[in-house]
């Protein structure tokens, strides 16, 4: 199931229960997860809410998905605009030099997004990961603050 490959922390699911399904057996953990999937919070929030590891949550989500008890919610999530990404690249290039493009490409790939289409709700994650690559404490903090301020997110 391709949907569960890679990072699933940003995926949002909702229950898909109807009368025509017949009998479906679920265990206590599956029922707990199923009742938490309201279509508005992402998987990482569900894991935190239930005090469950992402590894364990993934296993349960796969079981629920195979049984047809959940569906992925497709939301139109606003993306970071090109001005923000240009500012990010400029600020990071001032500190890190020619490896900036590689850092951005590698980071977005690890996040499972394209560098030209980073969801706004993942801006803080992108900023935190890129900040962690900056070896000098003062420059790391200045970069992080500038980017969070520019994005409108409070760190």
PDB file of C-alpha atoms in Angstrom:
ATOM      1  CA  UNK A   1       0.000   0.000   0.000  1.00  0.00           C
ATOM      2  CA  UNK A   2       1.787   3.032  -1.332  1.00  0.00           C
ATOM      3  CA  UNK A   3      -0.177   5.424   0.860  1.00  0.00           C
ATOM      4  CA  UNK A   4       1.705   4.158   3.929  1.00  0.00           C
ATOM      5  CA  UNK A   5       5.210   4.333   2.444  1.00  0.00           C
ATOM      6  CA  UNK A   6       7.496   6.994   3.874  1.00  0.00           C
ATOM      7  CA  UNK A   7       6.499   9.652   6.363  1.00  0.00           C
ATOM      8  CA  UNK A   8       2.815   9.395   7.290  1.00  0.00           C
ATOM      9  CA  UNK A   9       2.846  11.965  10.100  1.00  0.00           C
ATOM     10  CA  UNK A  10       1.132  14.628   7.972  1.00  0.00           C
ATOM     11  CA  UNK A  11      -1.584  12.349   6.563  1.00  0.00           C
ATOM     12  CA  UNK A  12      -5.155  12.851   7.730  1.00  0.00           C
ATOM     13  CA  UNK A  13      -7.702  10.033   7.904  1.00  0.00           C
ATOM     14  CA  UNK A  14     -11.350   9.746   8.829  1.00  0.00           C
ATOM     15  CA  UNK A  15     -13.603   6.838   9.701  1.00  0.00           C
ATOM     16  CA  UNK A  16     -15.458   5.234   6.799  1.00  0.00           C
ATOM     17  CA  UNK A  17     -18.181   3.171   8.398  1.00  0.00           C
ATOM     18  CA  UNK A  18     -21.444   2.278   6.689  1.00  0.00           C
ATOM     19  CA  UNK A  19     -24.201  -0.284   7.175  1.00  0.00           C
ATOM     20  CA  UNK A  20     -23.340  -2.295   4.073  1.00  0.00           C
ATOM     21  CA  UNK A  21     -19.957  -3.334   5.453  1.00  0.00           C
ATOM     22  CA  UNK A  22     -21.236  -6.325   7.400  1.00  0.00           C
ATOM     23  CA  UNK A  23     -19.345  -7.544  10.423  1.00  0.00           C
ATOM     24  CA  UNK A  24     -15.797  -6.364  10.895  1.00  0.00           C
ATOM     25  CA  UNK A  25     -13.674  -7.343  13.863  1.00  0.00           C
ATOM     26  CA  UNK A  26     -11.345  -4.839  15.487  1.00  0.00           C
ATOM     27  CA  UNK A  27      -9.253  -4.971  18.633  1.00  0.00           C
ATOM     28  CA  UNK A  28      -9.196  -2.363  21.388  1.00  0.00           C
ATOM     29  CA  UNK A  29      -6.259  -0.395  19.961  1.00  0.00           C
ATOM     30  CA  UNK A  30      -7.840  -0.316  16.503  1.00  0.00           C
ATOM     31  CA  UNK A  31     -11.098   0.972  17.986  1.00  0.00           C
ATOM     32  CA  UNK A  32      -9.213   3.611  19.968  1.00  0.00           C
ATOM     33  CA  UNK A  33      -7.433   4.830  16.821  1.00  0.00           C
ATOM     34  CA  UNK A  34     -10.617   4.664  14.747  1.00  0.00           C
ATOM     35  CA  UNK A  35     -12.493   6.816  17.242  1.00  0.00           C
ATOM     36  CA  UNK A  36      -9.697   9.420  17.106  1.00  0.00           C
ATOM     37  CA  UNK A  37      -9.775   9.809  13.329  1.00  0.00           C
ATOM     38  CA  UNK A  38     -12.171  12.668  12.744  1.00  0.00           C
ATOM     39  CA  UNK A  39     -10.772  13.919   9.447  1.00  0.00           C
ATOM     40  CA  UNK A  40      -9.286  17.061  10.916  1.00  0.00           C
ATOM     41  CA  UNK A  41      -6.050  16.075  12.692  1.00  0.00           C
ATOM     42  CA  UNK A  42      -2.952  14.519  11.184  1.00  0.00           C
ATOM     43  CA  UNK A  43      -1.455  11.161  12.119  1.00  0.00           C
ATOM     44  CA  UNK A  44       1.284  12.631  14.296  1.00  0.00           C
ATOM     45  CA  UNK A  45      -1.367  14.426  16.370  1.00  0.00           C
ATOM     46  CA  UNK A  46      -3.332  11.183  16.713  1.00  0.00           C
ATOM     47  CA  UNK A  47      -0.176   9.390  17.905  1.00  0.00           C
ATOM     48  CA  UNK A  48       0.469  12.107  20.499  1.00  0.00           C
ATOM     49  CA  UNK A  49      -3.164  12.109  21.615  1.00  0.00           C
ATOM     50  CA  UNK A  50      -3.145   8.338  22.130  1.00  0.00           C
ATOM     51  CA  UNK A  51       0.420   8.269  23.504  1.00  0.00           C
ATOM     52  CA  UNK A  52       1.379   5.825  20.773  1.00  0.00           C
ATOM     53  CA  UNK A  53       4.497   5.557  18.626  1.00  0.00           C
ATOM     54  CA  UNK A  54       4.219   6.371  14.923  1.00  0.00           C
ATOM     55  CA  UNK A  55       5.434   2.815  14.231  1.00  0.00           C
ATOM     56  CA  UNK A  56       2.513   1.290  16.163  1.00  0.00           C
ATOM     57  CA  UNK A  57       0.044   3.776  14.684  1.00  0.00           C
ATOM     58  CA  UNK A  58       1.177   2.915  11.141  1.00  0.00           C
ATOM     59  CA  UNK A  59       0.493  -0.798  11.763  1.00  0.00           C
ATOM     60  CA  UNK A  60      -3.004  -0.060  13.054  1.00  0.00           C
ATOM     61  CA  UNK A  61      -3.779   2.400  10.244  1.00  0.00           C
ATOM     62  CA  UNK A  62      -2.786  -0.225   7.653  1.00  0.00           C
ATOM     63  CA  UNK A  63      -5.144  -2.756   9.266  1.00  0.00           C
ATOM     64  CA  UNK A  64      -8.002  -0.245   9.360  1.00  0.00           C
ATOM     65  CA  UNK A  65      -7.337   0.818   5.767  1.00  0.00           C
ATOM     66  CA  UNK A  66      -7.292  -2.797   4.508  1.00  0.00           C
ATOM     67  CA  UNK A  67     -10.653  -3.391   6.188  1.00  0.00           C
ATOM     68  CA  UNK A  68     -12.076  -0.281   4.526  1.00  0.00           C
ATOM     69  CA  UNK A  69     -12.716   1.387   7.875  1.00  0.00           C
ATOM     70  CA  UNK A  70     -10.746   4.559   7.115  1.00  0.00           C
ATOM     71  CA  UNK A  71     -10.116   6.802   4.133  1.00  0.00           C
ATOM     72  CA  UNK A  72      -7.466   9.414   3.532  1.00  0.00           C
ATOM     73  CA  UNK A  73      -8.768  12.964   3.669  1.00  0.00           C
ATOM     74  CA  UNK A  74      -7.665  15.152   0.800  1.00  0.00           C
ATOM     75  CA  UNK A  75      -7.426  18.735   1.894  1.00  0.00           C
ATOM     76  CA  UNK A  76      -6.455  21.757  -0.088  1.00  0.00           C
ATOM     77  CA  UNK A  77      -3.518  22.850   1.992  1.00  0.00           C
ATOM     78  CA  UNK A  78      -1.983  26.239   1.248  1.00  0.00           C
ATOM     79  CA  UNK A  79       1.614  26.056   0.051  1.00  0.00           C
ATOM     80  CA  UNK A  80       4.577  28.245   0.916  1.00  0.00           C
ATOM     81  CA  UNK A  81       4.822  30.825  -1.841  1.00  0.00           C
ATOM     82  CA  UNK A  82       7.811  31.339  -4.121  1.00  0.00           C
ATOM     83  CA  UNK A  83       8.758  34.582  -2.320  1.00  0.00           C
ATOM     84  CA  UNK A  84       9.096  32.713   0.969  1.00  0.00           C
ATOM     85  CA  UNK A  85      11.157  29.939  -0.634  1.00  0.00           C
ATOM     86  CA  UNK A  86      13.407  32.515  -2.349  1.00  0.00           C
ATOM     87  CA  UNK A  87      13.906  34.287   0.996  1.00  0.00           C
ATOM     88  CA  UNK A  88      14.668  30.968   2.696  1.00  0.00           C
ATOM     89  CA  UNK A  89      17.195  30.077   0.006  1.00  0.00           C
ATOM     90  CA  UNK A  90      18.823  33.518   0.218  1.00  0.00           C
ATOM     91  CA  UNK A  91      19.086  33.468   4.020  1.00  0.00           C
ATOM     92  CA  UNK A  92      20.454  29.935   4.073  1.00  0.00           C
ATOM     93  CA  UNK A  93      22.909  30.656   1.235  1.00  0.00           C
ATOM     94  CA  UNK A  94      24.354  33.582   3.206  1.00  0.00           C
ATOM     95  CA  UNK A  95      25.219  31.130   5.980  1.00  0.00           C
ATOM     96  CA  UNK A  96      25.831  27.796   4.264  1.00  0.00           C
ATOM     97  CA  UNK A  97      27.070  28.863   0.849  1.00  0.00           C
ATOM     98  CA  UNK A  98      26.932  26.619  -2.227  1.00  0.00           C
ATOM     99  CA  UNK A  99      25.458  23.585  -0.471  1.00  0.00           C
ATOM    100  CA  UNK A 100      22.177  25.435   0.111  1.00  0.00           C
ATOM    101  CA  UNK A 101      20.314  23.948  -2.872  1.00  0.00           C
ATOM    102  CA  UNK A 102      21.373  20.443  -1.897  1.00  0.00           C
ATOM    103  CA  UNK A 103      20.282  21.000   1.722  1.00  0.00           C
ATOM    104  CA  UNK A 104      16.847  22.231   0.657  1.00  0.00           C
ATOM    105  CA  UNK A 105      16.353  19.433  -1.883  1.00  0.00           C
ATOM    106  CA  UNK A 106      17.503  16.761   0.579  1.00  0.00           C
ATOM    107  CA  UNK A 107      15.359  18.125   3.410  1.00  0.00           C
ATOM    108  CA  UNK A 108      12.185  18.410   1.348  1.00  0.00           C
ATOM    109  CA  UNK A 109      12.755  14.928  -0.100  1.00  0.00           C
ATOM    110  CA  UNK A 110      13.092  13.506   3.418  1.00  0.00           C
ATOM    111  CA  UNK A 111       9.876  15.306   4.352  1.00  0.00           C
ATOM    112  CA  UNK A 112       8.165  13.673   1.382  1.00  0.00           C
ATOM    113  CA  UNK A 113       7.352  16.950  -0.377  1.00  0.00           C
ATOM    114  CA  UNK A 114       8.677  18.772  -3.420  1.00  0.00           C
ATOM    115  CA  UNK A 115      10.866  21.805  -2.821  1.00  0.00           C
ATOM    116  CA  UNK A 116       8.534  23.933  -4.947  1.00  0.00           C
ATOM    117  CA  UNK A 117       5.396  22.786  -3.103  1.00  0.00           C
ATOM    118  CA  UNK A 118       5.927  22.716   0.649  1.00  0.00           C
ATOM    119  CA  UNK A 119       2.636  22.852   2.581  1.00  0.00           C
ATOM    120  CA  UNK A 120       2.333  25.904   4.827  1.00  0.00           C
ATOM    121  CA  UNK A 121       1.490  23.678   7.796  1.00  0.00           C
ATOM    122  CA  UNK A 122       4.936  22.052   7.438  1.00  0.00           C
ATOM    123  CA  UNK A 123       6.923  25.315   7.298  1.00  0.00           C
ATOM    124  CA  UNK A 124       8.063  25.054  10.925  1.00  0.00           C
ATOM    125  CA  UNK A 125       9.284  21.508  10.306  1.00  0.00           C
ATOM    126  CA  UNK A 126      11.268  22.636   7.246  1.00  0.00           C
ATOM    127  CA  UNK A 127      12.753  25.567   9.159  1.00  0.00           C
ATOM    128  CA  UNK A 128      13.678  23.393  12.154  1.00  0.00           C
ATOM    129  CA  UNK A 129      15.378  20.756  10.025  1.00  0.00           C
ATOM    130  CA  UNK A 130      17.334  23.310   7.989  1.00  0.00           C
ATOM    131  CA  UNK A 131      18.254  25.209  11.166  1.00  0.00           C
ATOM    132  CA  UNK A 132      19.705  22.042  12.651  1.00  0.00           C
ATOM    133  CA  UNK A 133      22.188  21.891   9.745  1.00  0.00           C
ATOM    134  CA  UNK A 134      23.719  25.260  10.693  1.00  0.00           C
ATOM    135  CA  UNK A 135      26.746  24.611  12.919  1.00  0.00           C
ATOM    136  CA  UNK A 136      27.066  28.101  14.488  1.00  0.00           C
ATOM    137  CA  UNK A 137      24.582  28.683  17.322  1.00  0.00           C
ATOM    138  CA  UNK A 138      24.121  32.417  16.758  1.00  0.00           C
ATOM    139  CA  UNK A 139      23.575  32.049  13.011  1.00  0.00           C
ATOM    140  CA  UNK A 140      21.285  29.053  13.532  1.00  0.00           C
ATOM    141  CA  UNK A 141      19.061  31.022  15.899  1.00  0.00           C
ATOM    142  CA  UNK A 142      19.095  34.155  13.700  1.00  0.00           C
ATOM    143  CA  UNK A 143      18.089  32.071  10.653  1.00  0.00           C
ATOM    144  CA  UNK A 144      15.354  30.283  12.575  1.00  0.00           C
ATOM    145  CA  UNK A 145      13.915  33.512  13.980  1.00  0.00           C
ATOM    146  CA  UNK A 146      14.026  35.291  10.596  1.00  0.00           C
ATOM    147  CA  UNK A 147      12.280  32.403   8.866  1.00  0.00           C
ATOM    148  CA  UNK A 148       9.622  31.895  11.531  1.00  0.00           C
ATOM    149  CA  UNK A 149       8.929  35.628  11.537  1.00  0.00           C
ATOM    150  CA  UNK A 150       8.673  35.718   7.741  1.00  0.00           C
ATOM    151  CA  UNK A 151       6.329  32.719   7.698  1.00  0.00           C
ATOM    152  CA  UNK A 152       4.073  34.143  10.400  1.00  0.00           C
ATOM    153  CA  UNK A 153       4.669  31.130  12.654  1.00  0.00           C
ATOM    154  CA  UNK A 154       5.634  31.601  16.262  1.00  0.00           C
ATOM    155  CA  UNK A 155       8.462  29.328  17.439  1.00  0.00           C
TER     156      UNK A 155
END
